PDB file of C-alpha atoms in Angstrom:
ATOM      1  CA  UNK A  29      12.340   8.395  -2.129  1.00 51.00           C
ATOM      2  CA  UNK A  30      11.576  11.072   0.278  1.00 58.00           C
ATOM      3  CA  UNK A  31       8.104  10.051   1.236  1.00 83.00           C
ATOM      4  CA  UNK A  32       5.658   7.117   0.813  1.00 87.00           C
ATOM      5  CA  UNK A  33       4.160   6.211  -2.585  1.00 90.00           C
ATOM      6  CA  UNK A  34       0.505   5.231  -2.702  1.00 92.00           C
ATOM      7  CA  UNK A  35      -1.477   3.104  -5.345  1.00 95.00           C
ATOM      8  CA  UNK A  36      -4.662   1.043  -5.677  1.00 95.00           C
ATOM      9  CA  UNK A  37      -5.044  -2.554  -6.282  1.00 95.00           C
ATOM     10  CA  UNK A  38      -8.331  -4.256  -7.286  1.00 95.00           C
ATOM     11  CA  UNK A  39      -9.464  -7.869  -7.585  1.00 94.00           C
ATOM     12  CA  UNK A  40     -13.234  -9.122  -7.861  1.00 93.00           C
ATOM     13  CA  UNK A  41     -14.878  -6.746  -5.281  1.00 94.00           C
ATOM     14  CA  UNK A  42     -11.947  -6.003  -3.142  1.00 95.00           C
ATOM     15  CA  UNK A  43     -10.055  -2.679  -3.205  1.00 96.00           C
ATOM     16  CA  UNK A  44      -6.757  -2.042  -1.491  1.00 96.00           C
ATOM     17  CA  UNK A  45      -5.011   1.126  -0.967  1.00 96.00           C
ATOM     18  CA  UNK A  46      -1.135   0.446  -0.638  1.00 95.00           C
ATOM     19  CA  UNK A  47       1.321   2.863   1.063  1.00 95.00           C
ATOM     20  CA  UNK A  48       4.915   1.993   0.320  1.00 93.00           C
ATOM     21  CA  UNK A  49       7.783   3.575   2.169  1.00 93.00           C
ATOM     22  CA  UNK A  50      11.668   2.743   2.952  1.00 92.00           C
ATOM     23  CA  UNK A  51      12.030   0.687   6.050  1.00 90.00           C
ATOM     24  CA  UNK A  52      12.719  -2.676   7.462  1.00 91.00           C
ATOM     25  CA  UNK A  53      10.073  -5.021   5.957  1.00 89.00           C
ATOM     26  CA  UNK A  54       7.033  -4.684   8.009  1.00 93.00           C
ATOM     27  CA  UNK A  55       3.683  -5.295   6.188  1.00 93.00           C
ATOM     28  CA  UNK A  56       0.408  -4.262   7.978  1.00 95.00           C
ATOM     29  CA  UNK A  57      -3.045  -4.760   6.585  1.00 95.00           C
ATOM     30  CA  UNK A  58      -5.990  -2.685   8.350  1.00 95.00           C
ATOM     31  CA  UNK A  59      -3.478  -1.917  11.221  1.00 94.00           C
ATOM     32  CA  UNK A  60      -2.995  -5.585  11.850  1.00 94.00           C
ATOM     33  CA  UNK A  61       0.167  -7.644  11.029  1.00 94.00           C
ATOM     34  CA  UNK A  62      -0.474  -9.353   7.609  1.00 93.00           C
ATOM     35  CA  UNK A  63       0.247 -12.810   9.034  1.00 93.00           C
ATOM     36  CA  UNK A  64      -2.569 -12.418  11.376  1.00 95.00           C
ATOM     37  CA  UNK A  65      -4.887 -10.736   8.781  1.00 94.00           C
ATOM     38  CA  UNK A  66      -4.119 -13.588   6.226  1.00 94.00           C
ATOM     39  CA  UNK A  67      -3.919 -16.651   8.231  1.00 93.00           C
ATOM     40  CA  UNK A  68      -3.514 -18.916   5.167  1.00 95.00           C
ATOM     41  CA  UNK A  69       0.152 -19.408   4.059  1.00 95.00           C
ATOM     42  CA  UNK A  70      -0.641 -19.124   0.357  1.00 95.00           C
ATOM     43  CA  UNK A  71      -2.255 -15.839   0.863  1.00 94.00           C
ATOM     44  CA  UNK A  72       0.805 -14.471   2.716  1.00 94.00           C
ATOM     45  CA  UNK A  73       2.896 -15.578  -0.164  1.00 94.00           C
ATOM     46  CA  UNK A  74       0.583 -13.680  -2.556  1.00 94.00           C
ATOM     47  CA  UNK A  75       1.153 -10.465  -0.652  1.00 93.00           C
ATOM     48  CA  UNK A  76       4.949 -11.161  -0.543  1.00 92.00           C
ATOM     49  CA  UNK A  77       5.370 -11.989  -4.089  1.00 93.00           C
ATOM     50  CA  UNK A  78       6.145  -8.596  -5.567  1.00 93.00           C
ATOM     51  CA  UNK A  79       8.807  -7.822  -2.998  1.00 92.00           C
ATOM     52  CA  UNK A  80      10.219 -11.487  -3.277  1.00 91.00           C
ATOM     53  CA  UNK A  81      10.422 -10.992  -7.231  1.00 92.00           C
ATOM     54  CA  UNK A  82      12.707  -8.023  -6.702  1.00 92.00           C
ATOM     55  CA  UNK A  83      14.486  -9.348  -3.674  1.00 90.00           C
ATOM     56  CA  UNK A  84      13.532  -6.465  -1.393  1.00 88.00           C
ATOM     57  CA  UNK A  85      11.385  -8.141   1.237  1.00 89.00           C
ATOM     58  CA  UNK A  86      13.238  -6.296   4.144  1.00 90.00           C
ATOM     59  CA  UNK A  87      13.776  -2.825   2.372  1.00 91.00           C
ATOM     60  CA  UNK A  88      10.360  -1.470   2.224  1.00 93.00           C
ATOM     61  CA  UNK A  89       7.376  -0.915   4.772  1.00 93.00           C
ATOM     62  CA  UNK A  90       3.928  -1.600   3.347  1.00 94.00           C
ATOM     63  CA  UNK A  91       0.702  -0.229   4.829  1.00 95.00           C
ATOM     64  CA  UNK A  92      -2.450  -1.556   3.299  1.00 95.00           C
ATOM     65  CA  UNK A  93      -6.141  -0.590   3.599  1.00 96.00           C
ATOM     66  CA  UNK A  94      -8.324  -3.457   2.410  1.00 95.00           C
ATOM     67  CA  UNK A  95     -12.026  -3.204   1.894  1.00 95.00           C
ATOM     68  CA  UNK A  96     -14.728  -5.284   0.102  1.00 94.00           C
ATOM     69  CA  UNK A  97     -14.782  -8.705  -1.221  1.00 93.00           C
ATOM     70  CA  UNK A  98     -13.083 -11.701   0.410  1.00 94.00           C
ATOM     71  CA  UNK A  99      -9.827 -12.598   1.985  1.00 95.00           C
ATOM     72  CA  UNK A 100      -8.429 -14.090  -1.418  1.00 95.00           C
ATOM     73  CA  UNK A 101      -9.465 -10.967  -3.442  1.00 95.00           C
ATOM     74  CA  UNK A 102      -7.985  -8.713  -0.923  1.00 96.00           C
ATOM     75  CA  UNK A 103      -4.691 -10.652  -0.896  1.00 95.00           C
ATOM     76  CA  UNK A 104      -4.550 -10.497  -4.524  1.00 95.00           C
ATOM     77  CA  UNK A 105      -5.382  -6.891  -4.807  1.00 95.00           C
ATOM     78  CA  UNK A 106      -2.668  -6.111  -2.203  1.00 95.00           C
ATOM     79  CA  UNK A 107      -0.345  -7.966  -4.553  1.00 95.00           C
ATOM     80  CA  UNK A 108      -1.194  -5.741  -7.555  1.00 95.00           C
ATOM     81  CA  UNK A 109      -1.188  -2.562  -5.417  1.00 95.00           C
ATOM     82  CA  UNK A 110       2.370  -3.544  -3.997  1.00 95.00           C
ATOM     83  CA  UNK A 111       3.756  -4.100  -7.612  1.00 94.00           C
ATOM     84  CA  UNK A 112       2.349  -0.975  -8.874  1.00 95.00           C
ATOM     85  CA  UNK A 113       4.015   1.004  -5.954  1.00 94.00           C
ATOM     86  CA  UNK A 114       7.213  -0.627  -6.402  1.00 93.00           C
ATOM     87  CA  UNK A 115       7.180   0.436 -10.140  1.00 93.00           C
ATOM     88  CA  UNK A 116       6.625   4.124  -8.972  1.00 92.00           C
ATOM     89  CA  UNK A 117       9.540   3.882  -6.687  1.00 91.00           C
ATOM     90  CA  UNK A 118      12.017   2.555  -9.237  1.00 90.00           C
ATOM     91  CA  UNK A 119      11.143   2.123 -13.063  1.00 91.00           C
ATOM     92  CA  UNK A 120      13.788  -0.535 -13.300  1.00 93.00           C
ATOM     93  CA  UNK A 121      11.502  -2.990 -11.343  1.00 92.00           C
ATOM     94  CA  UNK A 122       9.105  -2.991 -14.233  1.00 94.00           C
ATOM     95  CA  UNK A 123      10.540  -5.800 -16.490  1.00 94.00           C
ATOM     96  CA  UNK A 124      10.942  -8.227 -13.541  1.00 93.00           C
ATOM     97  CA  UNK A 125       7.443  -7.649 -12.045  1.00 93.00           C
ATOM     98  CA  UNK A 126       5.928  -7.617 -15.568  1.00 93.00           C
ATOM     99  CA  UNK A 127       7.626 -10.976 -16.325  1.00 93.00           C
ATOM    100  CA  UNK A 128       6.314 -12.432 -13.141  1.00 92.00           C
ATOM    101  CA  UNK A 129       2.742 -11.265 -14.286  1.00 92.00           C
ATOM    102  CA  UNK A 130       2.345  -9.159 -11.176  1.00 93.00           C
ATOM    103  CA  UNK A 131       1.252  -5.956 -13.063  1.00 94.00           C
ATOM    104  CA  UNK A 132      -1.757  -7.271 -14.727  1.00 94.00           C
ATOM    105  CA  UNK A 133      -5.111  -6.728 -13.186  1.00 93.00           C
ATOM    106  CA  UNK A 134      -7.152  -9.813 -13.107  1.00 93.00           C
ATOM    107  CA  UNK A 135     -10.608  -8.924 -14.775  1.00 94.00           C
ATOM    108  CA  UNK A 136     -12.447 -12.199 -13.811  1.00 93.00           C
ATOM    109  CA  UNK A 137     -15.517 -11.383 -11.729  1.00 93.00           C
ATOM    110  CA  UNK A 138     -18.705 -12.944 -10.716  1.00 93.00           C
ATOM    111  CA  UNK A 139     -21.211 -13.495 -13.590  1.00 95.00           C
ATOM    112  CA  UNK A 140     -24.704 -12.022 -12.862  1.00 96.00           C
ATOM    113  CA  UNK A 141     -27.716 -13.969 -12.171  1.00 96.00           C
ATOM    114  CA  UNK A 142     -30.247 -14.617 -15.108  1.00 96.00           C
ATOM    115  CA  UNK A 143     -33.853 -14.732 -14.767  1.00 96.00           C
ATOM    116  CA  UNK A 144     -35.423 -18.168 -15.081  1.00 94.00           C
ATOM    117  CA  UNK A 145     -32.175 -19.730 -13.578  1.00 95.00           C
ATOM    118  CA  UNK A 146     -31.155 -20.606 -10.147  1.00 95.00           C
ATOM    119  CA  UNK A 147     -27.792 -19.016 -10.471  1.00 95.00           C
ATOM    120  CA  UNK A 148     -25.808 -17.470 -13.458  1.00 96.00           C
ATOM    121  CA  UNK A 149     -26.010 -20.699 -15.584  1.00 96.00           C
ATOM    122  CA  UNK A 150     -27.740 -23.361 -13.317  1.00 96.00           C
ATOM    123  CA  UNK A 151     -31.113 -23.982 -14.299  1.00 95.00           C
ATOM    124  CA  UNK A 152     -34.140 -25.162 -12.138  1.00 95.00           C
ATOM    125  CA  UNK A 153     -34.478 -28.895 -12.306  1.00 94.00           C
ATOM    126  CA  UNK A 154     -36.629 -29.897 -15.379  1.00 92.00           C
ATOM    127  CA  UNK A 155     -39.686 -31.961 -14.834  1.00 92.00           C
ATOM    128  CA  UNK A 156     -41.308 -33.640 -17.736  1.00 91.00           C
ATOM    129  CA  UNK A 157     -44.698 -34.387 -15.845  1.00 86.00           C
TER     130      UNK A 157
END
């Protein structure tokens, strides 16, 4: 691999651009260390999951530009982006990542609000009198 690979990960309203290159295992999100950007441990684990699945946590440097959505959506979008980039680097990683369910884009998003309702499904309180 002569240069960096870049991919896109999406989840809900969050979009991340992931730049993967050979290195020593540093992960930065919006020019901050991922452990400061994602303070919750389970979100840090989400970002690390693709690298842990192929046992290459200290072989690649990852630079992520995240925008939109919330912190959880961004973490999961980063997870998808890293997994896609790893497949671009080496196609042999594909069965392992696919088996772990890391190459699937989560299609769930917020349901739209309907008229005559308080939220998407919640109605206003019914009053008989």
